[in-house]
PDB file of C-alpha atoms in Angstrom:
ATOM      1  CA  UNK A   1      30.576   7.167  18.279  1.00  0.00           C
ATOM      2  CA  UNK A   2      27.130   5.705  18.165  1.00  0.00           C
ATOM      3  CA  UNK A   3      27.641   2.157  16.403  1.00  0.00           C
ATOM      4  CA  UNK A   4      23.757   0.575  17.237  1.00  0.00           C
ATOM      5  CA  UNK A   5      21.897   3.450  15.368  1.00  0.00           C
ATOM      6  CA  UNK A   6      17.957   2.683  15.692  1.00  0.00           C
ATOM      7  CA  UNK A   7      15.584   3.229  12.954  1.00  0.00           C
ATOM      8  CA  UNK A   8      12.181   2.789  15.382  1.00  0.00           C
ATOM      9  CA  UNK A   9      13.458   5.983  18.238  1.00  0.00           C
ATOM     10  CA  UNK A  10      13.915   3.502  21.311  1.00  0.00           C
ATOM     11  CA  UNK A  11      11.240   6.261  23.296  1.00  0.00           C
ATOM     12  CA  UNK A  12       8.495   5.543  20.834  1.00  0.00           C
ATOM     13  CA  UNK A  13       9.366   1.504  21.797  1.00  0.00           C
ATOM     14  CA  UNK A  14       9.424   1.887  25.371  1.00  0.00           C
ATOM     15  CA  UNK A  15       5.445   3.295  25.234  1.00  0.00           C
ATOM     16  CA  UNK A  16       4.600  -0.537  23.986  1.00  0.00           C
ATOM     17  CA  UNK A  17       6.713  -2.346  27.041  1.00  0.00           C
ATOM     18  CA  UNK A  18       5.213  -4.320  30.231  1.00  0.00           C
ATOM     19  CA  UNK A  19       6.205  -3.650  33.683  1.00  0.00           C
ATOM     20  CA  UNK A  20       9.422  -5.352  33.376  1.00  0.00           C
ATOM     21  CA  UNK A  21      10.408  -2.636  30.478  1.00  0.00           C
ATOM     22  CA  UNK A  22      10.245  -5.395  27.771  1.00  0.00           C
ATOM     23  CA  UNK A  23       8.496  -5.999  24.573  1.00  0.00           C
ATOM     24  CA  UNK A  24       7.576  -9.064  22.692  1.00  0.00           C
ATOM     25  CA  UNK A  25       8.502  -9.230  18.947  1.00  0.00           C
ATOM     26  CA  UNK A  26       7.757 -11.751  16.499  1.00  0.00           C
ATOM     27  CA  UNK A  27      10.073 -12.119  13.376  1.00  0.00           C
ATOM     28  CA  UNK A  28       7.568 -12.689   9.922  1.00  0.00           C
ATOM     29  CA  UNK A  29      11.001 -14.570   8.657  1.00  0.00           C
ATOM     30  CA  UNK A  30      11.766 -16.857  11.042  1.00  0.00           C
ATOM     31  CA  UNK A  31       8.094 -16.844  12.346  1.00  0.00           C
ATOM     32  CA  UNK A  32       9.348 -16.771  15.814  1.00  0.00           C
ATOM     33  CA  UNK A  33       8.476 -14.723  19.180  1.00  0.00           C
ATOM     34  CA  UNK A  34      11.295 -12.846  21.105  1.00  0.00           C
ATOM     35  CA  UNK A  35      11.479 -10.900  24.393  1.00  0.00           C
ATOM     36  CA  UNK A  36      13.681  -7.657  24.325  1.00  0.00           C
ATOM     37  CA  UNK A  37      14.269  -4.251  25.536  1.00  0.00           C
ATOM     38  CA  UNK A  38      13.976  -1.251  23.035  1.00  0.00           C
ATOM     39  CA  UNK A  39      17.389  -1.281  23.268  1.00  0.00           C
ATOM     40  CA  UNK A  40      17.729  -4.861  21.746  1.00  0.00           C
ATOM     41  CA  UNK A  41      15.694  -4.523  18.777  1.00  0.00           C
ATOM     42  CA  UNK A  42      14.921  -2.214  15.393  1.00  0.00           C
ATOM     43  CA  UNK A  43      18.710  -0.727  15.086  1.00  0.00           C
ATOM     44  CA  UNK A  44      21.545  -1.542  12.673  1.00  0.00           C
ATOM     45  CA  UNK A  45      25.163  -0.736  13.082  1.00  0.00           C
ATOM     46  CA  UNK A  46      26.312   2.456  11.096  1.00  0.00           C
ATOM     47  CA  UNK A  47      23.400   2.732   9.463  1.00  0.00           C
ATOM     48  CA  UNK A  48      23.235   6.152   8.870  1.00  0.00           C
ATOM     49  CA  UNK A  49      26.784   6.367   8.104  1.00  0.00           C
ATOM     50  CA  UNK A  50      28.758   6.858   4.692  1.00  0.00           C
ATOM     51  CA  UNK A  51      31.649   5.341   4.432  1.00  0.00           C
ATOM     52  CA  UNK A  52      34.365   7.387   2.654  1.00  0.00           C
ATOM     53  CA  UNK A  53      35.610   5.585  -0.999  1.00  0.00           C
ATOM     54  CA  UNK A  54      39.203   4.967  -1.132  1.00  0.00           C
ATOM     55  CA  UNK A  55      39.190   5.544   2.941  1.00  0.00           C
ATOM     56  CA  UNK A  56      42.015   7.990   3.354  1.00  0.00           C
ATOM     57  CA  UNK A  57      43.388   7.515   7.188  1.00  0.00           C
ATOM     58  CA  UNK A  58      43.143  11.527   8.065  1.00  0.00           C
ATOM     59  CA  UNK A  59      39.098  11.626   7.449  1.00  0.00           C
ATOM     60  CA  UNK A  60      38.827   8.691   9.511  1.00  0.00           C
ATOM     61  CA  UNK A  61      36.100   6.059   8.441  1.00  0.00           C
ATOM     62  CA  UNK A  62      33.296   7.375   7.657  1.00  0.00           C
ATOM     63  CA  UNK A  63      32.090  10.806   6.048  1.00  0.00           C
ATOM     64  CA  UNK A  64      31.264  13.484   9.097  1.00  0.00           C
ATOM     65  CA  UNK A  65      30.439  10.323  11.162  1.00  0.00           C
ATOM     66  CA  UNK A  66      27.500  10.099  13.859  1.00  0.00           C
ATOM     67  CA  UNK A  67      26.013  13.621  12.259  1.00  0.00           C
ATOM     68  CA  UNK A  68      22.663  12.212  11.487  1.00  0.00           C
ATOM     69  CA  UNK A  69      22.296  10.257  14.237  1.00  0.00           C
ATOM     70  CA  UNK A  70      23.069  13.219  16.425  1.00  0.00           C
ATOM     71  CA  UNK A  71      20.881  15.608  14.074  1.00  0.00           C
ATOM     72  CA  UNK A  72      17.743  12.635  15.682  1.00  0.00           C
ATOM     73  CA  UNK A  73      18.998  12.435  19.268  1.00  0.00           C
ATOM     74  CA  UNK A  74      18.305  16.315  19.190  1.00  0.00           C
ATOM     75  CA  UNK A  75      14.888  15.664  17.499  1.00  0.00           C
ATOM     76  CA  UNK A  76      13.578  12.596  20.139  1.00  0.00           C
ATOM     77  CA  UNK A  77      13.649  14.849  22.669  1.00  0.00           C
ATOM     78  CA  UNK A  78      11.408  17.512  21.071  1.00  0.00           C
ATOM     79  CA  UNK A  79       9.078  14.121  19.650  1.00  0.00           C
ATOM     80  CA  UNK A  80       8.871  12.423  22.752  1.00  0.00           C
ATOM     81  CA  UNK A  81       7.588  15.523  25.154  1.00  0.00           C
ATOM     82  CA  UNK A  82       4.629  15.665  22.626  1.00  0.00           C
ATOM     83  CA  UNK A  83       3.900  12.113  22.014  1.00  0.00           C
ATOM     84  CA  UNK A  84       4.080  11.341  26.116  1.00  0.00           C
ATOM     85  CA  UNK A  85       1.504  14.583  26.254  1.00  0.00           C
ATOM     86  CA  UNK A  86      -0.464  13.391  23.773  1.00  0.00           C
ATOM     87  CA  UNK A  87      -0.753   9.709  25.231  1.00  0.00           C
ATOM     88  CA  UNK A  88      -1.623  11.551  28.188  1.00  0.00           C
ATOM     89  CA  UNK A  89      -4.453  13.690  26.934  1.00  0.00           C
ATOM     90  CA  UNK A  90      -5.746  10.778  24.987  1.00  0.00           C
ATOM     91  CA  UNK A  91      -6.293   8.118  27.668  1.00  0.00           C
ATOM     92  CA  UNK A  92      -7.924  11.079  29.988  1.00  0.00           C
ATOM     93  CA  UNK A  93     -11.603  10.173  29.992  1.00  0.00           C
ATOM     94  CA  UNK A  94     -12.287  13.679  30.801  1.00  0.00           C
ATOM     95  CA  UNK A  95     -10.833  14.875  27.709  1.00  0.00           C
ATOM     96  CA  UNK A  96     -13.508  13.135  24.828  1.00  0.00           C
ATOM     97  CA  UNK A  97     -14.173  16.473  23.284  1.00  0.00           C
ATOM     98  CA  UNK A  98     -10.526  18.118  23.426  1.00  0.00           C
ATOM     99  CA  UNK A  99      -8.273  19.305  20.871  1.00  0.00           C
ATOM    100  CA  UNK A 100      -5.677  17.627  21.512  1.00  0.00           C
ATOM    101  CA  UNK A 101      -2.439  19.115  19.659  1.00  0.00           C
ATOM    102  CA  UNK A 102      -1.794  23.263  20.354  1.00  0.00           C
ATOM    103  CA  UNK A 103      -1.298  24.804  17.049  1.00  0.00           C
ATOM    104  CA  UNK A 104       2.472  25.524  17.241  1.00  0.00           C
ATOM    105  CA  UNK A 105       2.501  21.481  17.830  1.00  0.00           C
ATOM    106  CA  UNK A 106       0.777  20.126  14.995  1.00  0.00           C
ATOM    107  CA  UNK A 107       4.170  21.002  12.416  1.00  0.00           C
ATOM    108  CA  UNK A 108       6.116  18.916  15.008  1.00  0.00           C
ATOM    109  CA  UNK A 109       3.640  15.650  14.971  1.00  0.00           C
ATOM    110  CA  UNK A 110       3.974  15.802  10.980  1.00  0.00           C
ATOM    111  CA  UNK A 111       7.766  16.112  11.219  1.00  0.00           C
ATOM    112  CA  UNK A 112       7.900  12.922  13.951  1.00  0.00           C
ATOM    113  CA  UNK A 113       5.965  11.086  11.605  1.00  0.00           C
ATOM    114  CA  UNK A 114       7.957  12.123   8.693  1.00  0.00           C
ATOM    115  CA  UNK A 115      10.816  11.063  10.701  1.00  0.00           C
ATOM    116  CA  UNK A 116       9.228   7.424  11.005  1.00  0.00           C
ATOM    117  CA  UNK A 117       9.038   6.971   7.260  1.00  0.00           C
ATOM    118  CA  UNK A 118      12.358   8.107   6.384  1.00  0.00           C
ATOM    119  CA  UNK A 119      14.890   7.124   8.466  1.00  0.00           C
ATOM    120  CA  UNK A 120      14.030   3.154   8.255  1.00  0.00           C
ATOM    121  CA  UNK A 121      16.270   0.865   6.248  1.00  0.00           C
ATOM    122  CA  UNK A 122      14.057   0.201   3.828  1.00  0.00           C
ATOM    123  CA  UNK A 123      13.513   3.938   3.006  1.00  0.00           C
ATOM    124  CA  UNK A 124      17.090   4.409   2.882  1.00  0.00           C
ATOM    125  CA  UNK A 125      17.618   1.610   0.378  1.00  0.00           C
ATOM    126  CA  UNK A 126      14.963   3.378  -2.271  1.00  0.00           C
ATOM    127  CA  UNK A 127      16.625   7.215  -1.685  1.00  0.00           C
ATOM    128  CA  UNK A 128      20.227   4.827  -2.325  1.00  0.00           C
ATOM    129  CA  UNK A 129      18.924   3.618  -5.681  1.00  0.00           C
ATOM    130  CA  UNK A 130      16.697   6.878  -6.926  1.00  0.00           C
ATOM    131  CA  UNK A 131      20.126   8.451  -6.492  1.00  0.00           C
ATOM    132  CA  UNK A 132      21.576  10.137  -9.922  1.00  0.00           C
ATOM    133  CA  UNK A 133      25.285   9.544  -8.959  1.00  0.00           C
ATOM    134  CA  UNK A 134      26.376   9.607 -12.518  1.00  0.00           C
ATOM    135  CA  UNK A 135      23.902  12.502 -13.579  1.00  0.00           C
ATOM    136  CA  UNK A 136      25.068  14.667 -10.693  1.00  0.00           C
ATOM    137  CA  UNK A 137      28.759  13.938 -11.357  1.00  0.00           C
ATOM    138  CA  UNK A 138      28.226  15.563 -15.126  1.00  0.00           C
ATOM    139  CA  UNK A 139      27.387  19.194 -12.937  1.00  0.00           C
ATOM    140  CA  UNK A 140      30.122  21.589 -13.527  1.00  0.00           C
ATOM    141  CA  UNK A 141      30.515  22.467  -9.580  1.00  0.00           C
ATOM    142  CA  UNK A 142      30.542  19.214  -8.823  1.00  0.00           C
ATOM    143  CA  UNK A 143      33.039  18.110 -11.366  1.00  0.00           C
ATOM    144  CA  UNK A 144      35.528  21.521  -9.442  1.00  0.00           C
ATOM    145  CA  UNK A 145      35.088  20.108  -6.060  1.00  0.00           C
ATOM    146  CA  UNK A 146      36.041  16.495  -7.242  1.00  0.00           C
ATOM    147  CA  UNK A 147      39.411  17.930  -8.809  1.00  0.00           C
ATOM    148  CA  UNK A 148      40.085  20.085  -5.423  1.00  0.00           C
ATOM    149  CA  UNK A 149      39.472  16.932  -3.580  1.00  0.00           C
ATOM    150  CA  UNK A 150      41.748  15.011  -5.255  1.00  0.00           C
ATOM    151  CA  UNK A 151      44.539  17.450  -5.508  1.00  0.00           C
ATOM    152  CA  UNK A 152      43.981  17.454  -1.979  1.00  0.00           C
ATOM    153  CA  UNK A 153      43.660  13.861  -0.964  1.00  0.00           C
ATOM    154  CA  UNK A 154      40.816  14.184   1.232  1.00  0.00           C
ATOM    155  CA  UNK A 155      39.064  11.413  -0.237  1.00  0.00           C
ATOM    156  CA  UNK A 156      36.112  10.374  -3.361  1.00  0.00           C
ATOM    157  CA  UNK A 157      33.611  12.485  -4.207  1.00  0.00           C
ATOM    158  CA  UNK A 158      30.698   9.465  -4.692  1.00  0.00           C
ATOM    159  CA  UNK A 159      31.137   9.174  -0.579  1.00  0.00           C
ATOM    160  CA  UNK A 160      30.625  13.186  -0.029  1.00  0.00           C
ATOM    161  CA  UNK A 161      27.475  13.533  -2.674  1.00  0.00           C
ATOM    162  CA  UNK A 162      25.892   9.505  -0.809  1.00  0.00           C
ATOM    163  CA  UNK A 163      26.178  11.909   2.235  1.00  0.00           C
ATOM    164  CA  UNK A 164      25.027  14.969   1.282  1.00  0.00           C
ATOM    165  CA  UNK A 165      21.645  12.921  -0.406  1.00  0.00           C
ATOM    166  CA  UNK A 166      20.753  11.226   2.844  1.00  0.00           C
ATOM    167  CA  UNK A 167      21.527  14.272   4.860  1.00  0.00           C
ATOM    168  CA  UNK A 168      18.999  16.080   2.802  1.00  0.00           C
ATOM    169  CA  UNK A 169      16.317  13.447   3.280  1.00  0.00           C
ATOM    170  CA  UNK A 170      16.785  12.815   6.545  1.00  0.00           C
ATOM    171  CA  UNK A 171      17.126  16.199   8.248  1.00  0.00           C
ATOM    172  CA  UNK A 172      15.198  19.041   7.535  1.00  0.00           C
ATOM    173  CA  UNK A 173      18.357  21.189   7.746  1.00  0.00           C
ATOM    174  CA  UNK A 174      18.312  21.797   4.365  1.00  0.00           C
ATOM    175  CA  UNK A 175      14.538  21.990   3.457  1.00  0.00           C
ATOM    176  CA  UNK A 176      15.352  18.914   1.713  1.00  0.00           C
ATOM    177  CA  UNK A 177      11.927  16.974   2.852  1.00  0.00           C
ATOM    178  CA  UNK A 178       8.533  17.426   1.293  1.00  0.00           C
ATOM    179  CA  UNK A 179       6.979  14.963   3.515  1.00  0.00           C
ATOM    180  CA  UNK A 180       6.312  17.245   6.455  1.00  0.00           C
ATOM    181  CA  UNK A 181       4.594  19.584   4.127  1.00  0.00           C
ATOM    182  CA  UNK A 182       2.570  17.064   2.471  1.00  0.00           C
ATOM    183  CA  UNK A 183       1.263  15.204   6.085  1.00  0.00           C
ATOM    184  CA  UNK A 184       0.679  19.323   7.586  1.00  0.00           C
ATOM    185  CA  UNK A 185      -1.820  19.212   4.604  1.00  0.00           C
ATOM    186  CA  UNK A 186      -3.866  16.213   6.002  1.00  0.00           C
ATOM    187  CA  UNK A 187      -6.623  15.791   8.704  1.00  0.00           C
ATOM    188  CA  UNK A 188      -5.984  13.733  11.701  1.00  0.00           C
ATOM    189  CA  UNK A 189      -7.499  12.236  14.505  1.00  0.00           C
ATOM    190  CA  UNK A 190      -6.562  10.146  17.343  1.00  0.00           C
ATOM    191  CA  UNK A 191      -7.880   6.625  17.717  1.00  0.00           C
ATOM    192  CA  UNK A 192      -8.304   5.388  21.253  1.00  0.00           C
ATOM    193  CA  UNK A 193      -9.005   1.612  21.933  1.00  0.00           C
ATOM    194  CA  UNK A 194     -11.836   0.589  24.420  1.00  0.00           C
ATOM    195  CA  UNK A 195     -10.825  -2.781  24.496  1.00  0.00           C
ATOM    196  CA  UNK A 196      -7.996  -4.327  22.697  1.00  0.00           C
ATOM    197  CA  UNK A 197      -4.547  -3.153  22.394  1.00  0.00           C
ATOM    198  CA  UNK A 198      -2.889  -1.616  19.472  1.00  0.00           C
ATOM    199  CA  UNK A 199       0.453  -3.438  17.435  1.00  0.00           C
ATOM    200  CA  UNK A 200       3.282  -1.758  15.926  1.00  0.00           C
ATOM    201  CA  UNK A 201       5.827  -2.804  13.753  1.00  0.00           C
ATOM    202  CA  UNK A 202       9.740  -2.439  12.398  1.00  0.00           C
ATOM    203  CA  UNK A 203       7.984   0.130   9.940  1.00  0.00           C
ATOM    204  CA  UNK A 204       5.534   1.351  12.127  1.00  0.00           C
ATOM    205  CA  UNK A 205       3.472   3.346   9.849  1.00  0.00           C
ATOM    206  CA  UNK A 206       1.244   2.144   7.151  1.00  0.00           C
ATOM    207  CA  UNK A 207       0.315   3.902   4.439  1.00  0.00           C
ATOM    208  CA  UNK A 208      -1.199   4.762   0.844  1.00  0.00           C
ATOM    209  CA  UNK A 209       0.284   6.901  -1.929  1.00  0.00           C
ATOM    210  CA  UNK A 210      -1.442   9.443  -4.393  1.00  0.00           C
ATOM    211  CA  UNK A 211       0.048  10.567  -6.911  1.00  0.00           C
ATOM    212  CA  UNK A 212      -0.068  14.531  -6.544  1.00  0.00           C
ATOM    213  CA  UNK A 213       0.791  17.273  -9.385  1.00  0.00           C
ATOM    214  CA  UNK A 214       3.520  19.038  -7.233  1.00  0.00           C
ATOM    215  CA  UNK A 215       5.570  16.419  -5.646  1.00  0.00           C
ATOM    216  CA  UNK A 216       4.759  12.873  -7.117  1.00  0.00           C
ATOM    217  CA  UNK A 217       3.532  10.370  -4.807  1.00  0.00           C
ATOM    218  CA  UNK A 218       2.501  10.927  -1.935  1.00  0.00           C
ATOM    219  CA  UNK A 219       1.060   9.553   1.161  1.00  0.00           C
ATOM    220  CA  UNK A 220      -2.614  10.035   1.115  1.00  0.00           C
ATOM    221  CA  UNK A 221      -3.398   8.010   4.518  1.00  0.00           C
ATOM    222  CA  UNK A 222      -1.321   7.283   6.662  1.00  0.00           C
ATOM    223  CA  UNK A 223      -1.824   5.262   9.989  1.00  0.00           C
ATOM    224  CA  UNK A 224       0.744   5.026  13.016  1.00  0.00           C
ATOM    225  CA  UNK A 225       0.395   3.384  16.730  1.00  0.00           C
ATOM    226  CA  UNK A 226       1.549   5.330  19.401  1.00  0.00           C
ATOM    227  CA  UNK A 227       0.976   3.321  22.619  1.00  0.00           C
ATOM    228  CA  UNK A 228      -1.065  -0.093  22.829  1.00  0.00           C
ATOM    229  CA  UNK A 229      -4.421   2.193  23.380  1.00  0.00           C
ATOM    230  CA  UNK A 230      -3.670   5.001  21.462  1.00  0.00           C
ATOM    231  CA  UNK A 231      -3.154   5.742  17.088  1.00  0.00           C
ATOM    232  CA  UNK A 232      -2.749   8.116  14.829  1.00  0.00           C
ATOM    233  CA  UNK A 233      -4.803   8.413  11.697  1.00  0.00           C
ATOM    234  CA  UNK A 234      -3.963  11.162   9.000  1.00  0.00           C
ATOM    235  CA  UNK A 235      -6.876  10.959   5.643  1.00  0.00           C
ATOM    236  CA  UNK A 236      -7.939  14.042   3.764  1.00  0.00           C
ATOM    237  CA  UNK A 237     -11.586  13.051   4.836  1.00  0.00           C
ATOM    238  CA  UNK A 238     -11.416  13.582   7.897  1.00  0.00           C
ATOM    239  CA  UNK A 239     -13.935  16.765   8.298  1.00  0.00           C
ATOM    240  CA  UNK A 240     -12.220  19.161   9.857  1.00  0.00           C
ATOM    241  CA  UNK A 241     -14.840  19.575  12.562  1.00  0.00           C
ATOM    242  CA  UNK A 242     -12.969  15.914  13.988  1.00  0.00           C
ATOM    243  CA  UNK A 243      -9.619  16.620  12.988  1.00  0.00           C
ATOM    244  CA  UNK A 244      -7.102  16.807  16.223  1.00  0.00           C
ATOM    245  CA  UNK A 245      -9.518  15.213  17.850  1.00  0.00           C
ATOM    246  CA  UNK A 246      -9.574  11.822  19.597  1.00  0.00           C
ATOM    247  CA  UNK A 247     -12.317   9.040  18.401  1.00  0.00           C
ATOM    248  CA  UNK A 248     -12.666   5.718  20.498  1.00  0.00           C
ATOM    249  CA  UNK A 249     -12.668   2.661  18.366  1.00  0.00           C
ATOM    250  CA  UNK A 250     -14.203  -0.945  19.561  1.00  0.00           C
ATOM    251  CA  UNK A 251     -11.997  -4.400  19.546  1.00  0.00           C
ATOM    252  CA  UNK A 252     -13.214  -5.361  16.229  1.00  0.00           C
ATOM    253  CA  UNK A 253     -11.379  -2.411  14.673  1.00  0.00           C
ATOM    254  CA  UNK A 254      -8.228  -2.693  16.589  1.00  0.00           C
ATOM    255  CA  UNK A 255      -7.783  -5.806  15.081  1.00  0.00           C
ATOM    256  CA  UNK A 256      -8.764  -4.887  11.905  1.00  0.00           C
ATOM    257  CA  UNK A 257      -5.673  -2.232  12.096  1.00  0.00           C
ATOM    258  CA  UNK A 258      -3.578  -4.892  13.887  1.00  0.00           C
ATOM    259  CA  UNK A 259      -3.579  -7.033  10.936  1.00  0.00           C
ATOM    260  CA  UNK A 260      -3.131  -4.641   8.592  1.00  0.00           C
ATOM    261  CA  UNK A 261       0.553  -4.839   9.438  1.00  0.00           C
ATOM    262  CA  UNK A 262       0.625  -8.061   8.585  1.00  0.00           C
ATOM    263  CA  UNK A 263      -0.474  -7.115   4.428  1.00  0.00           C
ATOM    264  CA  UNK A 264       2.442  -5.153   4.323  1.00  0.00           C
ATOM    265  CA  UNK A 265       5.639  -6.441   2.155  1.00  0.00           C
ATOM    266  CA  UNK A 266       7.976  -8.517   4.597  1.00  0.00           C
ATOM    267  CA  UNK A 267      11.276  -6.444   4.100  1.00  0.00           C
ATOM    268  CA  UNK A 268      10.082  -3.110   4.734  1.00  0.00           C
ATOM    269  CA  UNK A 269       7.619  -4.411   7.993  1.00  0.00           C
ATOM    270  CA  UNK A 270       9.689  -7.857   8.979  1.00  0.00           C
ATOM    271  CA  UNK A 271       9.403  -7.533  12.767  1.00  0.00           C
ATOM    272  CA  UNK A 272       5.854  -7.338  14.296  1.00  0.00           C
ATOM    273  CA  UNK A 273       5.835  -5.570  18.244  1.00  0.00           C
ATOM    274  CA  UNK A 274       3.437  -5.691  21.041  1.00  0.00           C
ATOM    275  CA  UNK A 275       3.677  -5.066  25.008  1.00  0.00           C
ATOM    276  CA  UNK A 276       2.543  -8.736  25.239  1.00  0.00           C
ATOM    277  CA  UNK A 277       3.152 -12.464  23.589  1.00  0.00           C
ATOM    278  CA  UNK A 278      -1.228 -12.973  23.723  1.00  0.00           C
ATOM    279  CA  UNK A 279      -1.858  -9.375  21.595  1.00  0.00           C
ATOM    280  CA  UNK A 280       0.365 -10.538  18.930  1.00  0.00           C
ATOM    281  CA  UNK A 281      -0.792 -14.512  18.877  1.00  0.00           C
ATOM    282  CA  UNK A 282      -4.075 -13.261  18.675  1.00  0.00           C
ATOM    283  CA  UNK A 283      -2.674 -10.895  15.660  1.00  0.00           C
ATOM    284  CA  UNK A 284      -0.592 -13.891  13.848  1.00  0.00           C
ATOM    285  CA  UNK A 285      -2.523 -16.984  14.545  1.00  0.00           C
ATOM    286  CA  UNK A 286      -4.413 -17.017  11.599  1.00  0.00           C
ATOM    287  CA  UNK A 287      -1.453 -16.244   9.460  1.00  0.00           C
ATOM    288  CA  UNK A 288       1.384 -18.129  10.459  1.00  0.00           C
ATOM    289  CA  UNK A 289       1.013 -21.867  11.228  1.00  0.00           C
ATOM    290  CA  UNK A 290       3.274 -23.946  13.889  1.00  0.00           C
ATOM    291  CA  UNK A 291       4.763 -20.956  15.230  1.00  0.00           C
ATOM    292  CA  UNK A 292       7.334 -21.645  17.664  1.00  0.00           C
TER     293      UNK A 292
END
């Protein structure tokens, strides 16, 4: 069983590591720098896990353990061929005028960065408390499979329907997620630094919400670093003559996205992450005072 289960896909961490396949982080709480590997940083133990109520010793611990972190293993594979070709096609100075995503690939880039906003911590904790446990427990199905359960003494009913939620969020197994939809409906384009490297961050992708007539709010821009010299920008106004395109930015915007990560609510974007200690001074520096 996976125990470390990360919430930032360790590929997507190793495109922002130096030679020596490290990256430097620097904690917003404790306003300190660290070195790590991917490995090392952005996970939790059991994170995706439920554990079952009243454990009963023949389901074992937790409720069909290590399926969601399996269900993302399968999908890192499909993300990182096309963000690796993308990075590719983006830092190609040959390619200014290329389309960059084929069209069967453009579903997948949505669902990858659908992925990124849902599978964080911080995203779990609101689809925990927007959960109607109580209201769902009132539904006359629901109410037969508790009493089969019981008779049966397979375990609580809270710990199956906690599992069945995040398993609709955070797969699309179920058709569950309206986030894919809503991000295929955007523009995009690809921003490519000339000079100056791009951050990420424990949250890697900031955003803006909309409130929309079919789903509620939404994201209506949404940016995301891919590698130090390449992003991702999804806004309706794009034109669609630039969109899945790539646009090269100057330094003075780079940083202008760079500390953008650093508006962002501390919880939900505590751990700031560059391929070098000098990118993410020159980030923090003006922020934070007597780092160490």
């Amino acid at each position: 069983m996976t125990k470390k289960q990360h919430y930032v896909p360790q590929f997507y961490l190793r495109n922002f590591t130096s030679e020596d396949n490290k990256l430097w982080v620097f904690d917003r709480v404790k306003r300190e720098y660290y070195c790590k590997t991917p490995k090392e940083v952005c996970y939790e133990k059991y994170l995706y896990e439920t554990p079952w109520k009243d454990e009963n010793p023949k389901l074992g611990k937790f409720v069909l353990e290590n399926q969601i972190e399996n269900y993302f293993a399968d999908k890192e594979g499909e993300y990182s061929y096309l963000i690796k070709r993308i990075i590719d096609i983006c830092r190609n100075p040959q390619n200014k005028n290329a389309l960059i995503c084929r069209h069967e690939e453009k579903e997948m880039l949505a669902s990858f960065v659908a992925n990124i906003f849902v599978r964080n911590p911080w995203s779990l904790k609101q689809i925990e408390s927007d959960l109607p446990l109580e209201e769902l427990k009132e539904n006359e199905e629901i109410q037969a499979i508790e009493q089969i359960i019981q008779i049966m003494g397979l375990g609580d009913i809270d710990s199956l329907v906690r599992a069945a939620d995040k398993k609709v969020w955070l797969t699309e197994e179920f058709d569950g997620s309206r986030l894919t939809p809503r991000i295929l409906k955007m523009n995009y384009m690809f921003l490519v630094s000339q000079k100056g490297a791009f951050i990420t961050s424990s949250f890697p992708a900031i955003y803006q919400l909309c409130d929309t007539e079919e789903d509620g709010l939404m994201p209506s821009n949404i940016y995301l670093s891919i590698h130090p010299q390449v992003s991702l920008l999804y806004n309706e106004d794009i034109p669609k003559t630039k969109s899945n395109r790539l646009k090269l930015v100057d330094e003075e915007m780079v940083c202008e996205l760079n500390s953008a990560y650093l508006k962002s609510d501390v919880e939900q974007m505590r751990f700031l992450i560059a391929k070098d200690k000098e990118t993410l001074k020159s980030v923090t520096e003006n922020t934070y005072k007597n780092l160490k």
